[in-house]
Amino acid sequence: MVNDYRSCSECAEYRKPALRKFDRNLCHNCADKTHSHSHCWICRQDDLPIELHHLAGKKHAHRTVPICLNCHAMLSRRQYQWPDLWRCEPCVAFLFVGFMDYCALYTDPTMPLEVLSEKSQQMAKDTIWTAIDAVIFLVKLMPLAIVLILGLKMARASVQN
């Protein structure tokens, strides 16, 4: 049976960003002869060529994760879909965006780039709304905490007198 889509002749990798442009029959992992081999934190496979991926891009933060060349190609391609601000102004907030991309790909390392983009954006929205809900909860909790603290101080003062 012949695939109706391009894939690596050695490992059957089919995600477009993971396939080399010039050597159409190999993915980045299978074609590589220079990188050291180790465990990929995303696809969780051993003995793959590893690169350090800057979660927010080199310009924004120095946090890196060791991942295989194919997963690195996916996450790097995803960074080019980020807002244009990413390319010019240093902003640590992109560490959050990069971490969402990493988490989305980690949940399913075989997902195509289009699905990764959608899933990552949804995870970011969900996380932001959860954070907003947490802040609202804390704001509502503040008066109760203040009353408790004042009550404890008053009780302590009355015991001392």
Coordinates of C-alpha atoms in Angstrom, one line a residue:
M1 CA 0.0 0.0 0.0
V2 CA 1.4 3.4 -1.0
N3 CA 0.7 6.5 1.2
D4 CA -1.1 9.4 -0.4
Y5 CA 1.0 11.8 1.6
R6 CA 4.8 12.3 2.1
S7 CA 6.5 10.4 4.8
C8 CA 10.0 9.4 6.0
S9 CA 11.2 6.2 4.2
E10 CA 12.9 5.0 7.4
C11 CA 10.5 5.7 10.2
A12 CA 7.2 6.7 8.5
E13 CA 7.2 10.2 10.1
Y14 CA 4.5 12.2 8.3
R15 CA 4.3 15.6 10.0
K16 CA 5.2 18.2 7.4
P17 CA 7.6 20.3 9.6
A18 CA 9.5 17.2 10.6
L19 CA 10.2 16.2 6.9
R20 CA 13.3 17.7 5.3
K21 CA 12.7 20.1 2.4
F22 CA 15.7 19.1 0.3
D23 CA 15.8 15.3 1.0
R24 CA 12.2 14.5 0.6
N25 CA 12.5 10.9 1.8
L26 CA 13.9 11.5 5.3
C27 CA 12.8 13.3 8.4
H28 CA 15.2 15.4 10.4
N29 CA 15.8 12.6 13.0
C30 CA 16.7 9.9 10.4
A31 CA 18.8 12.2 8.3
D32 CA 20.9 13.6 11.1
K33 CA 24.5 12.4 11.7
T34 CA 25.8 15.2 13.9
H35 CA 23.7 15.6 17.0
S36 CA 24.2 13.6 20.2
H37 CA 21.4 11.0 20.9
S38 CA 19.3 10.9 24.0
H39 CA 15.7 10.9 25.2
C40 CA 13.1 13.3 23.7
W41 CA 11.0 14.9 26.4
I42 CA 8.0 15.2 24.0
C43 CA 7.7 12.0 22.0
R44 CA 9.3 10.1 24.9
Q45 CA 11.5 8.0 22.6
D46 CA 15.1 7.1 23.3
D47 CA 18.2 7.3 21.1
L48 CA 17.1 10.2 19.0
P49 CA 19.2 13.2 17.9
I50 CA 18.6 15.9 20.5
E51 CA 18.5 19.7 20.3
L52 CA 17.7 22.3 23.0
H53 CA 14.5 24.1 22.2
H54 CA 14.1 27.7 23.6
L55 CA 10.5 27.7 24.8
A56 CA 10.1 31.4 24.2
G57 CA 12.7 31.8 21.4
K58 CA 16.3 32.7 22.1
K59 CA 15.5 36.4 22.2
H60 CA 12.9 36.2 25.0
A61 CA 14.1 33.7 27.6
H62 CA 16.8 31.1 28.0
R63 CA 14.7 28.3 29.3
T64 CA 15.3 25.2 27.1
V65 CA 14.1 21.6 26.9
P66 CA 15.9 18.7 25.2
I67 CA 13.8 17.4 22.3
C68 CA 14.4 15.4 19.1
L69 CA 14.9 17.2 15.8
N70 CA 11.4 16.3 14.6
C71 CA 9.6 17.7 17.7
H72 CA 11.9 20.7 17.5
A73 CA 10.9 21.4 14.0
M74 CA 7.2 21.3 15.0
L75 CA 7.7 23.7 17.9
S76 CA 9.9 26.0 15.9
R77 CA 7.4 26.1 13.1
R78 CA 4.7 26.9 15.6
Q79 CA 6.7 29.9 16.9
Y80 CA 6.4 31.5 13.4
Q81 CA 2.6 31.5 13.9
W82 CA 3.0 33.6 17.1
P83 CA 2.1 37.4 16.9
D84 CA 4.6 39.5 15.0
L85 CA 5.7 41.2 18.3
W86 CA 7.6 37.9 19.0
R87 CA 10.1 38.7 16.3
C88 CA 11.0 42.2 17.5
E89 CA 10.4 43.1 21.1
P90 CA 11.9 40.9 23.9
C91 CA 9.0 39.7 26.1
V92 CA 9.1 37.0 28.8
A93 CA 5.4 36.5 28.3
F94 CA 6.3 34.4 25.3
L95 CA 7.7 31.8 27.7
F96 CA 4.0 31.1 28.6
V97 CA 3.0 30.8 24.9
G98 CA 6.0 28.4 24.3
F99 CA 5.1 26.3 27.3
M100 CA 1.5 26.0 26.1
D101 CA 2.9 24.8 22.7
Y102 CA 5.1 22.3 24.5
C103 CA 2.3 21.0 26.6
A104 CA 0.0 20.7 23.7
L105 CA 2.5 18.7 21.6
Y106 CA 3.4 16.6 24.7
T107 CA -0.2 15.4 25.0
D108 CA -0.1 14.0 21.5
P109 CA 3.3 14.0 19.8
T110 CA 1.8 12.8 16.5
M111 CA -0.6 15.7 15.9
P112 CA -0.2 17.8 12.8
L113 CA 0.9 21.4 13.0
E114 CA -2.7 22.7 12.4
V115 CA -4.1 20.7 15.3
L116 CA -1.1 21.8 17.5
S117 CA -1.9 25.4 16.8
E118 CA -5.6 25.1 17.7
K119 CA -4.9 23.0 20.8
S120 CA -2.2 25.3 22.0
Q121 CA -4.4 28.4 21.6
Q122 CA -7.3 26.7 23.4
M123 CA -5.0 25.6 26.3
A124 CA -3.7 29.1 26.6
K125 CA -7.3 30.5 26.7
D126 CA -8.3 27.9 29.3
T127 CA -5.3 28.7 31.5
I128 CA -5.9 32.4 31.3
W129 CA -9.6 32.0 32.3
T130 CA -8.6 29.7 35.2
A131 CA -6.1 32.3 36.4
I132 CA -8.8 35.0 36.2
D133 CA -11.2 32.8 38.2
A134 CA -8.4 32.3 40.8
V135 CA -7.8 36.0 41.1
I136 CA -11.5 36.7 41.5
F137 CA -11.8 34.0 44.2
L138 CA -8.8 35.5 46.0
V139 CA -10.4 39.0 45.8
K140 CA -13.6 37.6 47.2
L141 CA -11.7 35.9 50.0
M142 CA -9.7 39.0 51.0
P143 CA -12.4 40.6 53.2
L144 CA -12.9 37.3 55.1
A145 CA -9.1 37.0 55.6
I146 CA -8.9 40.6 56.9
V147 CA -11.8 40.1 59.3
L148 CA -10.1 36.9 60.6
I149 CA -6.8 38.6 61.1
L150 CA -8.3 41.6 62.8
G151 CA -10.4 39.3 65.0
L152 CA -7.2 37.4 66.0
K153 CA -5.4 40.6 66.8
M154 CA -8.3 41.9 68.9
A155 CA -8.5 38.6 70.8
R156 CA -4.8 38.6 71.4
A157 CA -5.0 42.3 72.6
S158 CA -7.8 41.5 75.0
V159 CA -6.0 38.5 76.5
Q160 CA -2.9 40.7 77.1
N161 CA -5.0 43.3 79.0

